[in-house]
């Protein structure tokens, strides 16, 4: 039973925070800009939040930046159990979603019940990608790896055999939904890279 | 000159976000919980924000969690130039502060002027540690490494010859100022570790 206040409640909070440390060991398909190593999902989450803060003015519709930041803070925690599914990889979306739901049950389940419900709800809102805040958060989550790959001279695009058409369909449509002006800005940079490579 | 809107403004925003990527290569005195490697300041920033979100109820005074998260999102960016100054190390505080001010000039200076001023102001507020939001953010920034060291079986405390008295004076007073109940909870865990080691 979770006690509202006192040691047991703090124990549950600290158990969740300790478990979250493992996100620092989940590696993504993208590298750091200097291409020295793969990026992990914890530092990616931080970087995506910084992108959201700085690029919020490009949102298609007004957003509550506080809710966007909270979504992005939590959005990849399920990868501790479910792993990262690269957007240019060939995972089964239904299987990945089932894994992520089970991960959310276990990981958010470490928290006291009230926080478990609150944090799970905002993660579910992000996943559903329907509210204005979630649509923008999803856009920015797609923008950061594109910029990383551009900064890393194409990064892992060649490894994943990424084409401009694939970027348009898998990334562009999602970015444009939440931040159309931003996708226009990225598109010219992407086209320049593919023209030169 | 920064143009308000259009390509030049986005260029400045993307230059800042690209520069921020380097925080992923700034190593701290603490390790991951599994002691596999040193933690970097970008993933630390993410983890500290998660601590702030989950532990906000322990704040000594009411805080605006959105402002706390923004402070913690930005708080270590200056380390790209100034490096991390371990709390149990022997750096010169005045020299470190001068380095961090110069770093803030350069790094926030990459942004469009309006954002430069806004983000710099919230970083300065964090550094001043006077507002309720900043006091709590500073507390949480001290809590996360203590928990990391405890989870890593003492972590790098032996390497830095850390004593319980030093933890009390360098960490405890700061944590207790912003979150006294939290320090009480940590203190019992710290005492138990030193009693057993």
mmCIF file of C-alpha atoms in Angstrom:
data_model
loop_
_atom_site.group_PDB
_atom_site.id
_atom_site.type_symbol
_atom_site.label_atom_id
_atom_site.label_comp_id
_atom_site.label_asym_id
_atom_site.label_seq_id
_atom_site.Cartn_x
_atom_site.Cartn_y
_atom_site.Cartn_z
ATOM 1 C CA UNK A 1 0.000 0.000 0.000
ATOM 2 C CA UNK A 2 1.222 3.471 -0.752
ATOM 3 C CA UNK A 3 1.103 5.789 2.219
ATOM 4 C CA UNK A 4 0.238 9.414 1.315
ATOM 5 C CA UNK A 5 3.252 11.082 2.918
ATOM 6 C CA UNK A 6 6.095 9.616 4.955
ATOM 7 C CA UNK A 7 8.881 7.190 4.134
ATOM 8 C CA UNK A 8 6.980 4.717 1.982
ATOM 9 C CA UNK A 9 5.879 7.379 -0.467
ATOM 10 C CA UNK A 10 9.449 8.711 -0.801
ATOM 11 C CA UNK A 11 10.728 5.130 -1.213
ATOM 12 C CA UNK A 12 8.397 4.645 -4.181
ATOM 13 C CA UNK A 13 9.464 7.950 -5.752
ATOM 14 C CA UNK A 14 13.146 7.107 -5.365
ATOM 15 C CA UNK A 15 12.653 3.599 -6.786
ATOM 16 C CA UNK A 16 11.102 5.132 -9.915
ATOM 17 C CA UNK A 17 13.910 7.703 -10.244
ATOM 18 C CA UNK A 18 16.563 4.994 -9.817
ATOM 19 C CA UNK A 19 14.922 2.813 -12.480
ATOM 20 C CA UNK A 20 14.890 5.811 -14.846
ATOM 21 C CA UNK A 21 18.698 5.904 -14.711
ATOM 22 C CA UNK A 22 18.698 2.931 -17.095
ATOM 23 C CA UNK A 23 17.456 5.163 -19.941
ATOM 24 C CA UNK A 24 21.056 6.456 -20.112
ATOM 25 C CA UNK A 25 22.068 3.034 -21.445
ATOM 26 C CA UNK A 26 19.438 2.755 -24.198
ATOM 27 C CA UNK A 27 21.187 3.576 -27.464
ATOM 28 C CA UNK A 28 19.474 5.233 -30.430
ATOM 29 C CA UNK A 29 20.040 5.071 -34.178
ATOM 30 C CA UNK A 30 21.512 8.594 -34.215
ATOM 31 C CA UNK A 31 24.994 9.667 -33.153
ATOM 32 C CA UNK A 32 26.277 12.771 -31.418
ATOM 33 C CA UNK A 33 26.947 15.628 -33.848
ATOM 34 C CA UNK A 34 30.676 14.832 -33.765
ATOM 35 C CA UNK A 35 29.799 11.216 -34.728
ATOM 36 C CA UNK A 36 31.937 9.963 -31.804
ATOM 37 C CA UNK A 37 29.282 7.570 -30.471
ATOM 38 C CA UNK A 38 25.599 6.639 -30.533
ATOM 39 C CA UNK A 39 23.291 8.946 -28.632
ATOM 40 C CA UNK A 40 21.361 7.526 -25.665
ATOM 41 C CA UNK A 41 17.676 8.132 -24.996
ATOM 42 C CA UNK A 42 18.216 10.146 -21.794
ATOM 43 C CA UNK A 43 20.465 12.775 -23.388
ATOM 44 C CA UNK A 44 18.209 12.730 -26.472
ATOM 45 C CA UNK A 45 15.254 13.540 -24.192
ATOM 46 C CA UNK A 46 17.132 16.512 -22.739
ATOM 47 C CA UNK A 47 18.103 17.759 -26.190
ATOM 48 C CA UNK A 48 14.565 17.386 -27.551
ATOM 49 C CA UNK A 49 13.243 19.431 -24.619
ATOM 50 C CA UNK A 50 15.730 22.190 -25.454
ATOM 51 C CA UNK A 51 14.552 22.098 -29.080
ATOM 52 C CA UNK A 52 10.925 22.421 -27.911
ATOM 53 C CA UNK A 53 11.740 25.410 -25.708
ATOM 54 C CA UNK A 54 13.649 27.270 -28.432
ATOM 55 C CA UNK A 55 11.412 26.325 -31.379
ATOM 56 C CA UNK A 56 7.997 26.697 -29.698
ATOM 57 C CA UNK A 57 7.187 29.799 -31.768
ATOM 58 C CA UNK A 58 7.052 27.567 -34.863
ATOM 59 C CA UNK A 59 4.168 25.464 -33.511
ATOM 60 C CA UNK A 60 1.192 25.257 -35.886
ATOM 61 C CA UNK A 61 -1.212 25.962 -33.015
ATOM 62 C CA UNK A 62 -0.664 27.563 -29.582
ATOM 63 C CA UNK A 63 0.912 25.122 -27.112
ATOM 64 C CA UNK A 64 1.414 25.015 -23.352
ATOM 65 C CA UNK A 65 5.208 24.675 -23.310
ATOM 66 C CA UNK A 66 5.144 23.340 -19.743
ATOM 67 C CA UNK A 67 2.998 20.370 -20.824
ATOM 68 C CA UNK A 68 5.136 19.853 -23.938
ATOM 69 C CA UNK A 69 8.293 19.749 -21.809
ATOM 70 C CA UNK A 70 6.717 17.274 -19.386
ATOM 71 C CA UNK A 71 5.682 14.998 -22.262
ATOM 72 C CA UNK A 72 9.194 15.047 -23.697
ATOM 73 C CA UNK A 73 10.739 14.469 -20.267
ATOM 74 C CA UNK A 74 8.726 11.233 -19.973
ATOM 75 C CA UNK A 75 8.288 10.189 -23.603
ATOM 76 C CA UNK A 76 11.089 7.619 -23.893
ATOM 77 C CA UNK A 77 11.026 6.034 -20.408
ATOM 78 C CA UNK A 78 9.278 2.950 -21.805
ATOM 79 C CA UNK A 79 12.393 2.267 -23.904
ATOM 80 C CA UNK A 80 14.054 0.953 -20.732
ATOM 81 C CA UNK A 81 12.056 -2.237 -21.339
ATOM 82 C CA UNK A 82 10.908 -1.882 -24.948
ATOM 83 C CA UNK A 83 14.095 -0.513 -26.537
ATOM 84 C CA UNK A 84 14.300 2.209 -29.157
ATOM 85 C CA UNK A 85 12.503 1.521 -32.445
ATOM 86 C CA UNK A 86 14.380 3.529 -35.107
ATOM 87 C CA UNK A 87 12.022 5.392 -37.433
ATOM 88 C CA UNK A 88 13.970 4.087 -40.429
ATOM 89 C CA UNK A 89 14.142 0.551 -39.011
ATOM 90 C CA UNK A 90 11.691 -2.275 -39.786
ATOM 91 C CA UNK A 91 10.053 -3.055 -36.424
ATOM 92 C CA UNK A 92 6.418 -4.200 -36.159
ATOM 93 C CA UNK A 93 4.418 -1.174 -34.877
ATOM 94 C CA UNK A 94 1.754 -3.297 -33.111
ATOM 95 C CA UNK A 95 4.358 -5.440 -31.357
ATOM 96 C CA UNK A 96 6.335 -2.334 -30.339
ATOM 97 C CA UNK A 97 3.194 -0.695 -28.955
ATOM 98 C CA UNK A 98 2.352 -3.777 -26.874
ATOM 99 C CA UNK A 99 5.896 -3.793 -25.477
ATOM 100 C CA UNK A 100 5.648 -0.088 -24.633
ATOM 101 C CA UNK A 101 2.301 -0.485 -22.869
ATOM 102 C CA UNK A 102 3.740 -3.296 -20.724
ATOM 103 C CA UNK A 103 6.784 -1.130 -20.005
ATOM 104 C CA UNK A 104 4.563 1.777 -18.978
ATOM 105 C CA UNK A 105 2.640 -0.526 -16.611
ATOM 106 C CA UNK A 106 5.846 -1.614 -14.918
ATOM 107 C CA UNK A 107 7.836 1.640 -14.881
ATOM 108 C CA UNK A 108 5.120 4.184 -14.008
ATOM 109 C CA UNK A 109 3.818 1.469 -11.659
ATOM 110 C CA UNK A 110 6.823 2.075 -9.400
ATOM 111 C CA UNK A 111 5.404 5.500 -8.442
ATOM 112 C CA UNK A 112 2.859 6.284 -5.712
ATOM 113 C CA UNK A 113 -0.633 5.736 -7.177
ATOM 114 C CA UNK A 114 -1.552 9.397 -7.691
ATOM 115 C CA UNK A 115 1.685 10.167 -9.549
ATOM 116 C CA UNK A 116 1.465 6.910 -11.482
ATOM 117 C CA UNK A 117 -1.905 8.013 -12.885
ATOM 118 C CA UNK A 118 -0.820 11.588 -13.624
ATOM 119 C CA UNK A 119 2.427 10.709 -15.393
ATOM 120 C CA UNK A 120 0.899 7.807 -17.286
ATOM 121 C CA UNK A 121 -1.875 10.098 -18.531
ATOM 122 C CA UNK A 122 0.542 12.615 -19.991
ATOM 123 C CA UNK A 123 2.594 9.837 -21.610
ATOM 124 C CA UNK A 124 -0.613 8.383 -23.143
ATOM 125 C CA UNK A 125 -1.535 11.846 -24.412
ATOM 126 C CA UNK A 126 1.854 12.100 -26.125
ATOM 127 C CA UNK A 127 1.473 8.651 -27.666
ATOM 128 C CA UNK A 128 -2.046 9.441 -28.939
ATOM 129 C CA UNK A 129 -0.664 12.512 -30.798
ATOM 130 C CA UNK A 130 -4.050 14.223 -30.900
ATOM 131 C CA UNK A 131 -3.877 17.256 -28.591
ATOM 132 C CA UNK A 132 -2.078 20.377 -29.829
ATOM 133 C CA UNK A 133 0.622 19.887 -27.178
ATOM 134 C CA UNK A 134 1.193 16.251 -28.184
ATOM 135 C CA UNK A 135 1.248 17.019 -31.912
ATOM 136 C CA UNK A 136 3.935 19.658 -31.374
ATOM 137 C CA UNK A 137 5.926 17.430 -28.980
ATOM 138 C CA UNK A 138 5.872 14.616 -31.569
ATOM 139 C CA UNK A 139 7.033 17.054 -34.268
ATOM 140 C CA UNK A 140 9.986 18.170 -32.206
ATOM 141 C CA UNK A 141 10.881 14.568 -31.331
ATOM 142 C CA UNK A 142 11.273 14.039 -35.098
ATOM 143 C CA UNK A 143 13.181 17.277 -35.705
ATOM 144 C CA UNK A 144 16.065 16.625 -33.317
ATOM 145 C CA UNK A 145 17.380 13.439 -35.034
ATOM 146 C CA UNK A 146 17.159 15.062 -38.482
ATOM 147 C CA UNK A 147 19.308 17.931 -37.245
ATOM 148 C CA UNK A 148 21.714 15.460 -35.601
ATOM 149 C CA UNK A 149 22.113 13.549 -38.826
ATOM 150 C CA UNK A 150 22.659 16.755 -40.819
ATOM 151 C CA UNK A 151 25.251 17.983 -38.301
ATOM 152 C CA UNK A 152 26.970 14.577 -38.379
ATOM 153 C CA UNK A 153 27.405 14.804 -42.164
ATOM 154 C CA UNK A 154 24.453 12.528 -42.878
ATOM 155 C CA UNK A 155 24.997 10.559 -39.692
ATOM 156 C CA UNK A 156 23.395 7.125 -39.857
ATOM 157 C CA UNK A 157 21.223 7.852 -42.928
ATOM 158 C CA UNK A 158 23.507 5.863 -45.275
ATOM 159 C CA UNK A 159 23.521 2.908 -42.817
ATOM 160 C CA UNK A 160 19.711 2.855 -42.846
ATOM 161 C CA UNK A 161 19.579 3.514 -46.622
ATOM 162 C CA UNK A 162 17.410 6.555 -46.023
ATOM 163 C CA UNK A 163 16.016 8.345 -49.079
ATOM 164 C CA UNK A 164 14.565 11.875 -49.335
ATOM 165 C CA UNK A 165 11.159 10.297 -50.058
ATOM 166 C CA UNK A 166 11.371 8.208 -46.892
ATOM 167 C CA UNK A 167 12.273 11.278 -44.840
ATOM 168 C CA UNK A 168 9.296 13.089 -46.322
ATOM 169 C CA UNK A 169 6.836 10.274 -45.563
ATOM 170 C CA UNK A 170 8.141 9.078 -42.176
ATOM 171 C CA UNK A 171 9.406 12.356 -40.737
ATOM 172 C CA UNK A 172 8.197 15.274 -42.836
ATOM 173 C CA UNK A 173 4.477 14.600 -42.505
ATOM 174 C CA UNK A 174 4.781 14.396 -38.711
ATOM 175 C CA UNK A 175 6.951 17.478 -38.377
ATOM 176 C CA UNK A 176 4.771 19.478 -40.761
ATOM 177 C CA UNK A 177 1.631 18.595 -38.798
ATOM 178 C CA UNK A 178 2.946 20.298 -35.661
ATOM 179 C CA UNK A 179 5.355 22.852 -37.103
ATOM 180 C CA UNK A 180 5.002 23.415 -40.884
ATOM 181 C CA UNK A 181 7.433 26.354 -41.078
ATOM 182 C CA UNK A 182 10.045 24.242 -39.343
ATOM 183 C CA UNK A 183 9.688 21.414 -41.840
ATOM 184 C CA UNK A 184 10.097 23.907 -44.696
ATOM 185 C CA UNK A 185 13.350 25.061 -43.084
ATOM 186 C CA UNK A 186 14.602 21.503 -42.600
ATOM 187 C CA UNK A 187 13.528 20.379 -46.069
ATOM 188 C CA UNK A 188 15.854 22.827 -47.813
ATOM 189 C CA UNK A 189 18.735 21.607 -45.642
ATOM 190 C CA UNK A 190 17.863 17.943 -46.308
ATOM 191 C CA UNK A 191 17.590 18.518 -50.069
ATOM 192 C CA UNK A 192 20.976 20.244 -50.081
ATOM 193 C CA UNK A 193 22.542 17.278 -48.262
ATOM 194 C CA UNK A 194 21.101 14.675 -50.650
ATOM 195 C CA UNK A 195 22.089 16.798 -53.672
ATOM 196 C CA UNK A 196 25.685 16.808 -52.425
ATOM 197 C CA UNK A 197 25.889 13.120 -51.411
ATOM 198 C CA UNK B 1 21.750 41.191 -37.415
ATOM 199 C CA UNK B 2 18.955 38.964 -36.220
ATOM 200 C CA UNK B 3 15.846 39.144 -38.342
ATOM 201 C CA UNK B 4 12.592 38.668 -36.381
ATOM 202 C CA UNK B 5 11.152 35.788 -38.418
ATOM 203 C CA UNK B 6 12.444 34.094 -41.540
ATOM 204 C CA UNK B 7 15.520 32.036 -42.247
ATOM 205 C CA UNK B 8 18.081 34.010 -40.269
ATOM 206 C CA UNK B 9 16.151 33.621 -37.041
ATOM 207 C CA UNK B 10 15.825 29.861 -37.535
ATOM 208 C CA UNK B 11 19.533 29.678 -38.424
ATOM 209 C CA UNK B 12 20.393 31.261 -35.075
ATOM 210 C CA UNK B 13 18.096 28.901 -33.186
ATOM 211 C CA UNK B 14 19.576 25.858 -34.912
ATOM 212 C CA UNK B 15 23.133 27.058 -34.285
ATOM 213 C CA UNK B 16 22.377 27.264 -30.559
ATOM 214 C CA UNK B 17 20.757 23.810 -30.541
ATOM 215 C CA UNK B 18 23.696 22.304 -32.416
ATOM 216 C CA UNK B 19 26.186 23.852 -29.992
ATOM 217 C CA UNK B 20 24.177 22.395 -27.079
ATOM 218 C CA UNK B 21 24.901 18.894 -28.391
ATOM 219 C CA UNK B 22 28.403 19.221 -26.914
ATOM 220 C CA UNK B 23 26.980 19.004 -23.376
ATOM 221 C CA UNK B 24 26.649 15.246 -24.047
ATOM 222 C CA UNK B 25 30.444 15.037 -23.985
ATOM 223 C CA UNK B 26 30.996 16.893 -20.683
ATOM 224 C CA UNK B 27 31.672 14.237 -18.052
ATOM 225 C CA UNK B 28 30.706 14.610 -14.394
ATOM 226 C CA UNK B 29 32.178 13.231 -11.170
ATOM 227 C CA UNK B 30 29.283 10.773 -10.759
ATOM 228 C CA UNK B 31 28.724 7.506 -12.585
ATOM 229 C CA UNK B 32 25.603 5.785 -13.853
ATOM 230 C CA UNK B 33 23.903 3.701 -11.143
ATOM 231 C CA UNK B 34 25.441 0.541 -12.581
ATOM 232 C CA UNK B 35 28.887 2.227 -12.305
ATOM 233 C CA UNK B 36 29.570 1.336 -15.955
ATOM 234 C CA UNK B 37 30.767 4.831 -16.914
ATOM 235 C CA UNK B 38 30.827 8.507 -15.915
ATOM 236 C CA UNK B 39 27.572 10.374 -16.359
ATOM 237 C CA UNK B 40 27.497 13.300 -18.805
ATOM 238 C CA UNK B 41 25.896 16.665 -18.105
ATOM 239 C CA UNK B 42 23.148 16.321 -20.721
ATOM 240 C CA UNK B 43 21.742 13.051 -19.355
ATOM 241 C CA UNK B 44 22.269 14.411 -15.810
ATOM 242 C CA UNK B 45 20.130 17.436 -16.764
ATOM 243 C CA UNK B 46 17.354 15.125 -17.974
ATOM 244 C CA UNK B 47 17.514 13.015 -14.827
ATOM 245 C CA UNK B 48 17.499 16.076 -12.534
ATOM 246 C CA UNK B 49 14.376 17.367 -14.301
ATOM 247 C CA UNK B 50 12.665 14.028 -13.695
ATOM 248 C CA UNK B 51 13.640 14.276 -10.009
ATOM 249 C CA UNK B 52 12.164 17.797 -9.856
ATOM 250 C CA UNK B 53 8.881 16.649 -11.417
ATOM 251 C CA UNK B 54 8.461 13.678 -9.083
ATOM 252 C CA UNK B 55 9.765 15.321 -5.901
ATOM 253 C CA UNK B 56 8.129 18.762 -6.272
ATOM 254 C CA UNK B 57 5.743 18.079 -3.366
ATOM 255 C CA UNK B 58 8.763 18.132 -1.014
ATOM 256 C CA UNK B 59 9.621 21.758 -1.844
ATOM 257 C CA UNK B 60 9.897 23.994 1.221
ATOM 258 C CA UNK B 61 7.791 26.671 -0.484
ATOM 259 C CA UNK B 62 5.362 26.491 -3.436
ATOM 260 C CA UNK B 63 7.164 26.365 -6.778
ATOM 261 C CA UNK B 64 6.189 26.822 -10.420
ATOM 262 C CA UNK B 65 7.344 23.445 -11.754
ATOM 263 C CA UNK B 66 7.424 24.757 -15.314
ATOM 264 C CA UNK B 67 10.000 27.399 -14.358
ATOM 265 C CA UNK B 68 11.962 24.847 -12.301
ATOM 266 C CA UNK B 69 12.122 22.494 -15.301
ATOM 267 C CA UNK B 70 13.250 25.308 -17.587
ATOM 268 C CA UNK B 71 16.025 26.274 -15.152
ATOM 269 C CA UNK B 72 17.234 22.683 -14.955
ATOM 270 C CA UNK B 73 17.006 22.250 -18.717
ATOM 271 C CA UNK B 74 19.440 25.174 -19.130
ATOM 272 C CA UNK B 75 21.464 25.020 -15.910
ATOM 273 C CA UNK B 76 24.551 23.165 -17.145
ATOM 274 C CA UNK B 77 24.891 24.541 -20.699
ATOM 275 C CA UNK B 78 27.777 26.772 -19.596
ATOM 276 C CA UNK B 79 29.773 23.603 -18.835
ATOM 277 C CA UNK B 80 30.346 23.236 -22.586
ATOM 278 C CA UNK B 81 33.025 25.912 -22.155
ATOM 279 C CA UNK B 82 33.595 25.998 -18.384
ATOM 280 C CA UNK B 83 33.554 22.261 -17.619
ATOM 281 C CA UNK B 84 31.931 20.604 -14.615
ATOM 282 C CA UNK B 85 33.209 21.698 -11.193
ATOM 283 C CA UNK B 86 32.634 18.687 -8.880
ATOM 284 C CA UNK B 87 31.130 19.734 -5.546
ATOM 285 C CA UNK B 88 33.731 17.618 -3.732
ATOM 286 C CA UNK B 89 36.582 18.897 -5.917
ATOM 287 C CA UNK B 90 38.875 21.832 -5.116
ATOM 288 C CA UNK B 91 38.155 24.382 -7.859
ATOM 289 C CA UNK B 92 38.303 28.149 -7.224
ATOM 290 C CA UNK B 93 34.650 29.367 -7.060
ATOM 291 C CA UNK B 94 35.447 32.902 -8.325
ATOM 292 C CA UNK B 95 37.428 31.575 -11.270
ATOM 293 C CA UNK B 96 34.705 29.054 -12.098
ATOM 294 C CA UNK B 97 32.041 31.779 -11.967
ATOM 295 C CA UNK B 98 34.024 33.986 -14.346
ATOM 296 C CA UNK B 99 34.389 31.067 -16.763
ATOM 297 C CA UNK B 100 30.659 30.362 -16.572
ATOM 298 C CA UNK B 101 29.716 33.988 -17.231
ATOM 299 C CA UNK B 102 31.940 34.041 -20.314
ATOM 300 C CA UNK B 103 30.405 30.745 -21.425
ATOM 301 C CA UNK B 104 26.890 32.145 -20.962
ATOM 302 C CA UNK B 105 27.822 35.191 -23.072
ATOM 303 C CA UNK B 106 29.008 32.976 -25.900
ATOM 304 C CA UNK B 107 26.448 30.155 -25.796
ATOM 305 C CA UNK B 108 23.221 32.091 -25.121
ATOM 306 C CA UNK B 109 24.678 34.689 -27.514
ATOM 307 C CA UNK B 110 24.077 32.270 -30.387
ATOM 308 C CA UNK B 111 20.304 32.746 -30.013
ATOM 309 C CA UNK B 112 18.138 35.506 -31.522
ATOM 310 C CA UNK B 113 18.327 38.536 -29.204
ATOM 311 C CA UNK B 114 14.909 38.129 -27.557
ATOM 312 C CA UNK B 115 15.508 34.475 -26.692
ATOM 313 C CA UNK B 116 19.073 35.216 -25.627
ATOM 314 C CA UNK B 117 17.765 37.641 -23.008
ATOM 315 C CA UNK B 118 14.944 35.375 -21.819
ATOM 316 C CA UNK B 119 17.043 32.229 -21.438
ATOM 317 C CA UNK B 120 19.978 34.076 -19.919
ATOM 318 C CA UNK B 121 17.635 35.631 -17.341
ATOM 319 C CA UNK B 122 16.331 32.278 -16.175
ATOM 320 C CA UNK B 123 19.868 30.852 -15.998
ATOM 321 C CA UNK B 124 20.968 33.887 -13.931
ATOM 322 C CA UNK B 125 17.977 33.367 -11.638
ATOM 323 C CA UNK B 126 19.043 29.752 -11.087
ATOM 324 C CA UNK B 127 22.620 30.811 -10.383
ATOM 325 C CA UNK B 128 21.516 33.490 -7.895
ATOM 326 C CA UNK B 129 19.596 30.831 -5.910
ATOM 327 C CA UNK B 130 17.283 33.400 -4.341
ATOM 328 C CA UNK B 131 13.798 32.861 -5.790
ATOM 329 C CA UNK B 132 11.709 29.941 -4.485
ATOM 330 C CA UNK B 133 11.939 28.237 -7.878
ATOM 331 C CA UNK B 134 15.728 28.595 -8.012
ATOM 332 C CA UNK B 135 16.227 27.411 -4.413
ATOM 333 C CA UNK B 136 14.236 24.265 -5.134
ATOM 334 C CA UNK B 137 15.973 23.690 -8.487
ATOM 335 C CA UNK B 138 19.372 23.996 -6.776
ATOM 336 C CA UNK B 139 18.259 21.527 -4.086
ATOM 337 C CA UNK B 140 17.239 18.950 -6.644
ATOM 338 C CA UNK B 141 20.467 19.450 -8.595
ATOM 339 C CA UNK B 142 22.244 18.337 -5.380
ATOM 340 C CA UNK B 143 19.877 15.435 -4.654
ATOM 341 C CA UNK B 144 20.365 13.555 -7.915
ATOM 342 C CA UNK B 145 24.151 12.914 -7.529
ATOM 343 C CA UNK B 146 23.690 11.789 -3.905
ATOM 344 C CA UNK B 147 21.133 9.221 -5.046
ATOM 345 C CA UNK B 148 23.420 8.163 -7.913
ATOM 346 C CA UNK B 149 26.311 7.602 -5.527
ATOM 347 C CA UNK B 150 24.116 5.647 -3.109
ATOM 348 C CA UNK B 151 22.766 3.491 -5.951
ATOM 349 C CA UNK B 152 26.315 2.927 -7.248
ATOM 350 C CA UNK B 153 27.406 1.537 -3.856
ATOM 351 C CA UNK B 154 29.065 4.797 -2.787
ATOM 352 C CA UNK B 155 29.983 5.652 -6.355
ATOM 353 C CA UNK B 156 32.841 8.143 -6.528
ATOM 354 C CA UNK B 157 32.656 9.198 -2.841
ATOM 355 C CA UNK B 158 35.763 7.138 -1.907
ATOM 356 C CA UNK B 159 37.710 8.610 -4.874
ATOM 357 C CA UNK B 160 36.912 12.147 -3.654
ATOM 358 C CA UNK B 161 37.480 11.158 0.032
ATOM 359 C CA UNK B 162 34.004 12.372 0.891
ATOM 360 C CA UNK B 163 33.006 12.365 4.569
ATOM 361 C CA UNK B 164 29.504 12.556 6.095
ATOM 362 C CA UNK B 165 30.429 16.013 7.488
ATOM 363 C CA UNK B 166 31.385 17.211 4.006
ATOM 364 C CA UNK B 167 28.117 15.920 2.567
ATOM 365 C CA UNK B 168 26.245 17.760 5.296
ATOM 366 C CA UNK B 169 28.057 21.072 4.728
ATOM 367 C CA UNK B 170 28.370 21.054 0.909
ATOM 368 C CA UNK B 171 25.174 19.241 -0.019
ATOM 369 C CA UNK B 172 22.874 18.954 2.998
ATOM 370 C CA UNK B 173 22.555 22.657 3.710
ATOM 371 C CA UNK B 174 21.611 23.344 0.084
ATOM 372 C CA UNK B 175 19.142 20.484 -0.179
ATOM 373 C CA UNK B 176 17.579 21.309 3.195
ATOM 374 C CA UNK B 177 17.061 24.922 2.172
ATOM 375 C CA UNK B 178 14.794 23.952 -0.702
ATOM 376 C CA UNK B 179 13.443 20.594 0.452
ATOM 377 C CA UNK B 180 14.047 19.858 4.159
ATOM 378 C CA UNK B 181 11.956 16.665 4.272
ATOM 379 C CA UNK B 182 13.909 15.313 1.348
ATOM 380 C CA UNK B 183 17.235 15.920 3.055
ATOM 381 C CA UNK B 184 15.958 14.102 6.146
ATOM 382 C CA UNK B 185 15.096 11.119 3.927
ATOM 383 C CA UNK B 186 18.497 11.191 2.226
ATOM 384 C CA UNK B 187 20.399 11.693 5.482
ATOM 385 C CA UNK B 188 19.227 8.390 6.918
ATOM 386 C CA UNK B 189 20.303 6.622 3.712
ATOM 387 C CA UNK B 190 23.690 8.390 3.738
ATOM 388 C CA UNK B 191 24.285 7.554 7.412
ATOM 389 C CA UNK B 192 23.460 3.909 6.749
ATOM 390 C CA UNK B 193 25.979 3.794 3.875
ATOM 391 C CA UNK B 194 28.810 5.350 5.901
ATOM 392 C CA UNK B 195 28.024 3.061 8.872
ATOM 393 C CA UNK B 196 28.420 0.028 6.585
ATOM 394 C CA UNK B 197 31.542 1.227 4.683
#
